[in-house]
Short mmCIF file of C-alpha atoms in Angstrom, two decimals:
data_model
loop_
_atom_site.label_atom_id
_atom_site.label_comp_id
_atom_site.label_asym_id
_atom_site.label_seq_id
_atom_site.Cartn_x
_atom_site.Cartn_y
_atom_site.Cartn_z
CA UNK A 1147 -2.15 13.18 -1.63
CA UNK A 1148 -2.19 11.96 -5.26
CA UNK A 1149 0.38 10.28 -6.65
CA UNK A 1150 3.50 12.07 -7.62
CA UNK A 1151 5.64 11.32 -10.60
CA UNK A 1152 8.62 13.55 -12.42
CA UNK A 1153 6.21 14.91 -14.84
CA UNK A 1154 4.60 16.70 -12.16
CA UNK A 1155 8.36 18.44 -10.99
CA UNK A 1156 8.39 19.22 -14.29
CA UNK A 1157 5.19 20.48 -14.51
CA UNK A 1158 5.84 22.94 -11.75
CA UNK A 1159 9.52 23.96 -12.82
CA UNK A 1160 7.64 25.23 -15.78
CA UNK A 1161 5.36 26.84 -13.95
CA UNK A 1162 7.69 28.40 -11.24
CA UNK A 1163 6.02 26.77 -8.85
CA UNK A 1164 8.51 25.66 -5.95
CA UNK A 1165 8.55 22.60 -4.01
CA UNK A 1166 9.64 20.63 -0.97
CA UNK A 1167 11.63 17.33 -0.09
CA UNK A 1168 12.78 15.86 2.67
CA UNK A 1169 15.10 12.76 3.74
CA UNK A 1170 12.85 10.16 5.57
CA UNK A 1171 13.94 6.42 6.95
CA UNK A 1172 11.17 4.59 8.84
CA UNK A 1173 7.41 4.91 7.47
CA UNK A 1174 5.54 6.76 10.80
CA UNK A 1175 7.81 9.78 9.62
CA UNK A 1176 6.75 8.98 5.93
CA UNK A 1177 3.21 8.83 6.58
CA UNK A 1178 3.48 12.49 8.81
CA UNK A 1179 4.89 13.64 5.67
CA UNK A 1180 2.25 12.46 3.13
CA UNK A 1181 -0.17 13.69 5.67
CA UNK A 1182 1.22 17.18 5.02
CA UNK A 1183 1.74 16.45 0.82
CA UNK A 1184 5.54 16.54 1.15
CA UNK A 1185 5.43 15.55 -2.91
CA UNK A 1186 9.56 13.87 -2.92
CA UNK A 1187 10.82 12.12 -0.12
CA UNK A 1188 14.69 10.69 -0.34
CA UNK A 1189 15.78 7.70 1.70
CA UNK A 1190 19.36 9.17 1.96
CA UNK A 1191 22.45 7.80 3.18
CA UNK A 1192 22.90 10.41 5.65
CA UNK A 1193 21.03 7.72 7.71
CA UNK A 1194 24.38 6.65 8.39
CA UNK A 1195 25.15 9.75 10.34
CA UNK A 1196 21.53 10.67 11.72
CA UNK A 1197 20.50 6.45 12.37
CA UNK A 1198 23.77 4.97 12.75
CA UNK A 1199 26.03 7.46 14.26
CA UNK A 1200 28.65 7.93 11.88
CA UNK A 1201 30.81 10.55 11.05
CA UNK A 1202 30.44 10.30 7.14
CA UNK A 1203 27.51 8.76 5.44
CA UNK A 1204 30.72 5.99 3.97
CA UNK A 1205 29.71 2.71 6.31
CA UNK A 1206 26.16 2.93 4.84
CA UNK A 1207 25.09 -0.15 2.37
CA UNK A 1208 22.79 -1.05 -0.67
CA UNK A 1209 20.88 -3.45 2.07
CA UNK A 1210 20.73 -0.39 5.03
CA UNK A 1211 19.47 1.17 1.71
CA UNK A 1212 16.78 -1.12 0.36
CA UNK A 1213 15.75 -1.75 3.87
CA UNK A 1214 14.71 1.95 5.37
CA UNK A 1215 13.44 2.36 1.49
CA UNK A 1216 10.82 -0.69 2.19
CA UNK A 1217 10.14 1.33 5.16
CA UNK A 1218 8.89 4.67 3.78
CA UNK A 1219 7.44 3.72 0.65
CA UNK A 1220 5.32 1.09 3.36
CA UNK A 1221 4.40 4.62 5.35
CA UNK A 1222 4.41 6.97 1.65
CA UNK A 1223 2.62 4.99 -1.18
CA UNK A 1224 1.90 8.34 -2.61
CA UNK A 1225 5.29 10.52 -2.93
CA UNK A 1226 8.20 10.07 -5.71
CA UNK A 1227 10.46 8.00 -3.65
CA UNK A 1228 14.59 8.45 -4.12
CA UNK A 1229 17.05 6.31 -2.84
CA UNK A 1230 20.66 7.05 -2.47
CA UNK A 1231 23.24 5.08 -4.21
CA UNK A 1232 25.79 4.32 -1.31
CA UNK A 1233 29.58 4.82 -1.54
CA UNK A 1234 31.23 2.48 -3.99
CA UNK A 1235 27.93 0.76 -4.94
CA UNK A 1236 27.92 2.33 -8.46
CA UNK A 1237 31.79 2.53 -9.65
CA UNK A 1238 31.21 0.66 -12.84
CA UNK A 1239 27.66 0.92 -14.84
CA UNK A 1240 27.02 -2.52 -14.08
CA UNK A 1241 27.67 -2.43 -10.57
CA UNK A 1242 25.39 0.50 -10.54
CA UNK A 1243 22.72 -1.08 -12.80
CA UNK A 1244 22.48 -4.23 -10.49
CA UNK A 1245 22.39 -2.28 -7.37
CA UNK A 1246 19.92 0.38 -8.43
CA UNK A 1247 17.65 -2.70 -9.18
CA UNK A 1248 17.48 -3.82 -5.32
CA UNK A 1249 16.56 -0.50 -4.78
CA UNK A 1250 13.99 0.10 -7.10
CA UNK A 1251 12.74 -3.32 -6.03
CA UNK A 1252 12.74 -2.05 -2.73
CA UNK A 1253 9.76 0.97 -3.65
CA UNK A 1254 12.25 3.31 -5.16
CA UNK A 1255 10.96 5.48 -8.02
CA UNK A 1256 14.46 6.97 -8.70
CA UNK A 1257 18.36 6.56 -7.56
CA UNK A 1258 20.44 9.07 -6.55
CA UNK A 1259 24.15 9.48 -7.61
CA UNK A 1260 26.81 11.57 -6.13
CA UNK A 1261 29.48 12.76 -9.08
CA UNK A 1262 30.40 14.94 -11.98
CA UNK A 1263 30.74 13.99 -15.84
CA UNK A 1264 32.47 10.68 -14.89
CA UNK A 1265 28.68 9.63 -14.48
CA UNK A 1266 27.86 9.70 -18.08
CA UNK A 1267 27.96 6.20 -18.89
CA UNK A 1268 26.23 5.22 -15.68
CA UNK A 1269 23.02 7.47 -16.12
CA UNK A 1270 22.45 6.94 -19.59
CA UNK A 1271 22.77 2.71 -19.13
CA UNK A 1272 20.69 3.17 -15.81
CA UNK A 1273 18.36 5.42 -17.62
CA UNK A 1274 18.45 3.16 -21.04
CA UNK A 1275 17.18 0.46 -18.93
CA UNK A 1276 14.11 1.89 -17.07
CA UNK A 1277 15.92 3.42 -13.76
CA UNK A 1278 15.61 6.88 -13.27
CA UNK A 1279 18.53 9.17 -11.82
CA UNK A 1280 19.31 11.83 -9.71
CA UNK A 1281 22.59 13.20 -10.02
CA UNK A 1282 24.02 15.32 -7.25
CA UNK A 1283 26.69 18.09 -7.69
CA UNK A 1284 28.11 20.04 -5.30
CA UNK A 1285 29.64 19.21 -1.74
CA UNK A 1286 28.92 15.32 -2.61
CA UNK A 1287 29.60 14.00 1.04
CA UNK A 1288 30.99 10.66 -0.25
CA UNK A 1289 33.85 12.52 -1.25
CA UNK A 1290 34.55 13.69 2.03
CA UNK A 1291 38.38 12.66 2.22
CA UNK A 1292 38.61 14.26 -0.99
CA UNK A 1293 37.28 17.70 -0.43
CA UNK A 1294 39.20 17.29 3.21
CA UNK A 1295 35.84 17.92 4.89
CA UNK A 1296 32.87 19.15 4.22
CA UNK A 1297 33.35 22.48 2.02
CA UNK A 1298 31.15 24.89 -0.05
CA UNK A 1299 31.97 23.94 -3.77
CA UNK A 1300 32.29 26.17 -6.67
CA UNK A 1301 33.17 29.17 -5.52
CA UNK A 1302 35.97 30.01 -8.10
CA UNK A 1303 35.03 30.89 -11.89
CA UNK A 1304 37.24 27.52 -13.28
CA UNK A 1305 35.24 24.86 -10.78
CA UNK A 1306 31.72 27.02 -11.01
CA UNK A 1307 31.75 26.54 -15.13
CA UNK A 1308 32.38 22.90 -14.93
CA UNK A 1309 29.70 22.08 -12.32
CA UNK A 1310 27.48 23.85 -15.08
CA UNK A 1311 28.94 21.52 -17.99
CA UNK A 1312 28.67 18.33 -15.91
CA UNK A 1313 25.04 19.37 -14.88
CA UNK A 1314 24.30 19.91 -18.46
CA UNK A 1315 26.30 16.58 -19.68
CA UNK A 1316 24.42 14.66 -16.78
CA UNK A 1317 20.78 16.12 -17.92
CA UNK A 1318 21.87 15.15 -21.63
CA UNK A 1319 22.87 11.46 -20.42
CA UNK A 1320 19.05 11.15 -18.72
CA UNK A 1321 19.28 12.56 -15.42
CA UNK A 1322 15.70 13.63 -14.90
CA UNK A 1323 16.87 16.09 -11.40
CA UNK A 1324 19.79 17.77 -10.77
CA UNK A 1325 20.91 18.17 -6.91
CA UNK A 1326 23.22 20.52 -5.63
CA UNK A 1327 24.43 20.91 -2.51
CA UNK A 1328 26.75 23.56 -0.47
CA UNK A 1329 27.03 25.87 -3.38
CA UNK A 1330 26.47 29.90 -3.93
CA UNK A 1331 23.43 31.09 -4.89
CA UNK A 1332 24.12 32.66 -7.47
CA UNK A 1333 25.61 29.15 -9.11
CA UNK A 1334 23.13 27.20 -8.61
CA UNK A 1335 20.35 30.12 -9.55
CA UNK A 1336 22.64 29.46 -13.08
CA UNK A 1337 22.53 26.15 -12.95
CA UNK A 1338 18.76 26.18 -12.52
CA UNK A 1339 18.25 28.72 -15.60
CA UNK A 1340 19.87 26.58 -17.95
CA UNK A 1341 18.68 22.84 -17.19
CA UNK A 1342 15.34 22.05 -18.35
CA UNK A 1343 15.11 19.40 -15.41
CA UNK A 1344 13.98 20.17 -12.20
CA UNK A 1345 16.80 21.25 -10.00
CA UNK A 1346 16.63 20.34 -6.09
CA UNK A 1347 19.14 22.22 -3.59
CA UNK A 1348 20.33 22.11 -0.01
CA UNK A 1349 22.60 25.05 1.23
CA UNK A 1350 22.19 26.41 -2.42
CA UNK A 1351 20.03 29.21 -1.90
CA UNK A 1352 16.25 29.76 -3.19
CA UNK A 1353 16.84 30.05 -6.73
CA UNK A 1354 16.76 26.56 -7.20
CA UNK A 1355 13.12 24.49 -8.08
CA UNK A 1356 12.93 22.85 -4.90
CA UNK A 1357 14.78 22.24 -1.57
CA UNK A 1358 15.83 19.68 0.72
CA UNK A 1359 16.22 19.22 4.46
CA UNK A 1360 17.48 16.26 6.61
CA UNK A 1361 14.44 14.92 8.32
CA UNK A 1362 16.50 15.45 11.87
CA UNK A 1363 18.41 19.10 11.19
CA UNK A 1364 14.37 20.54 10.08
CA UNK A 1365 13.49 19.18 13.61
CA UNK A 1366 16.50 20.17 15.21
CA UNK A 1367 17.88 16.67 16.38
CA UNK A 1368 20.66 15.70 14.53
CA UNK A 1369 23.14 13.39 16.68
CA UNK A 1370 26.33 15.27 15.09
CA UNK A 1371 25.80 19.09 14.11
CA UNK A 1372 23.29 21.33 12.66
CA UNK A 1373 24.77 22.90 9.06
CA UNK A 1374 24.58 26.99 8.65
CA UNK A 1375 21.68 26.17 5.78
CA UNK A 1376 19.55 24.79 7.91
CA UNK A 1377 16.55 25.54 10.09
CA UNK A 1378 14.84 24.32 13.10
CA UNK A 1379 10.89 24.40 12.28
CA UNK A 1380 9.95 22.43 15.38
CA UNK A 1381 11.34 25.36 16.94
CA UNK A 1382 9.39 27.63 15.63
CA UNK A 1383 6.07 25.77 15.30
CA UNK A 1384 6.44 23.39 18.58
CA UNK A 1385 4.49 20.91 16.82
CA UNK A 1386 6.06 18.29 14.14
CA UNK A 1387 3.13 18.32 11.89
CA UNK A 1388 3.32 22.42 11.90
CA UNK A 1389 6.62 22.07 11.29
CA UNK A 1390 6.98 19.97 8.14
CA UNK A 1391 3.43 22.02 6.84
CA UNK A 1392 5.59 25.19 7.68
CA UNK A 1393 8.55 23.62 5.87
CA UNK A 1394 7.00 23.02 2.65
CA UNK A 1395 5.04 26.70 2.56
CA UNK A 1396 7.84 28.84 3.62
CA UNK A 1397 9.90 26.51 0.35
CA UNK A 1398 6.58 27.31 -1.62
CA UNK A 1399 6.64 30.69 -0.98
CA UNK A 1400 10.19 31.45 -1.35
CA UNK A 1401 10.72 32.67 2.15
CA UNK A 1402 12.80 29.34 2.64
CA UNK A 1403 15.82 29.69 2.52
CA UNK A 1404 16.82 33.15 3.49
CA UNK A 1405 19.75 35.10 3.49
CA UNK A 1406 20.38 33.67 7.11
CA UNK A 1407 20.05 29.87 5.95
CA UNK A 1408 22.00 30.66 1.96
CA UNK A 1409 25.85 30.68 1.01
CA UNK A 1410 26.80 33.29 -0.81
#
């Protein structure tokens, strides 16, 4: 696989082309996936429910972080490489700046940060100083004991038109993708149309530019619970190479996800 950078997402959002992702923590899984051209691969702090056992991603660190990130991009020299910013490691833009440096440090090609239009600042000094960002909107599971669980977001007119203006503020600070997760379609089909960044989603239906699965719920293993969105390839393929090459042509094609794996 060659080596991927934004300006090939971008490339392809122009072109309509679709594309895959996938969480990853340990570089044999990385390397499967670079075997199979998964082009993104996210180090995500849902290791702390998946690895660790938790029942919120919240325990995770910037060191649990940095160190499964050292892993995969050991295993995946070749993919675009996010990391997630943990909870509370980015609540001022210099906290966020000095921890987004261990992790680029670590092999990360990009950060990712959960939160609206309070992010501003944070993006465009991350940005302004060579770190690139990926902001997620949506269910945002750091804000679990917020939301009171986890919940579909924007399904009312008032909350659906601000996730738009806080997608659009967040591209205009620097944010080179947009993620959303756990929203309607039909937002995030919106949202999609009017960014000129690539837009990644995950329970958001297939109108967005690309998707993205927890390594464990597209194999069907998850320790906790498998969510309504997603799908068990292994099933289907009984074979975990077939299953990621499955994964990333059914997103390619469109036929992932469905109405069966999509909130409306």
């Amino acid at each position: 696989m060659k080596k991927i950078n934004i300006n090939d997402l971008m490339k392809w959002k122009n072109e309509g082309r679709k594309f895959a992702t996938s969480t990853a923590y340990d570089a044999s899984f990385a390397a499967l996936f670079e075997s199979q051209e998964m082009p993104v691969i996210l180090v995500g702090d849902s290791l702390g429910m998946v690895l660790q056992g938790h029942n919120d991603t919240l325990p995770v660190t910037v060191e649990d972080i940095a160190y499964h990130t050292r892993a995969v991009r050991a295993g995946s020299p070749n993919c675009l490489l996010m990391a997630d910013m943990p909870f509370m490691s980015y609540a001022t833009p210099q906290q966020a700046c000095e921890n987004a440096a261990t992790l680029m440090r670590a092999g990360a090609n990009m950060v990712k940060l959960e939160g609206g239009d309070w992010l501003v600042d944070t993006v465009r000094m991350l940005t302004e100083r060579a770190v690139p960002v990926c902001a997620h909107l949506g269910l945002t599971p750091q804000s679990v004991n917020i939301f009171g669980g986890y919940k579909v977001q924007g399904r009312d007119q008032k909350n659906a038109d601000k996730m738009v203006r806080d997608a659009l503020a967040l591209q205009e600070a620097g944010a080179q993708i947009i993620l959303l997760e756990c929203v309607p379609a039909e937002l995030a089909a919106r949202i999609t149309e009017v960014l000129d960044v690539p837009v990644i989603g995950i329970g958001a239906g297939n109108g967005t530019d690309g998707q993205i699965l927890v390594m464990h719920d597209m194999f069907g293993i998850s320790a906790n619970y498998m969510p309504k969105f997603s799908k068990n390839f292994l099933a289907e393929t009984g074979d975990m190479r077939s299953a990621v090459a499955k994964y990333i042509a059914d997103v390619e094609s469109g036929a992932f996800p469905d109405d069966a794996h999509t909130i409306a």
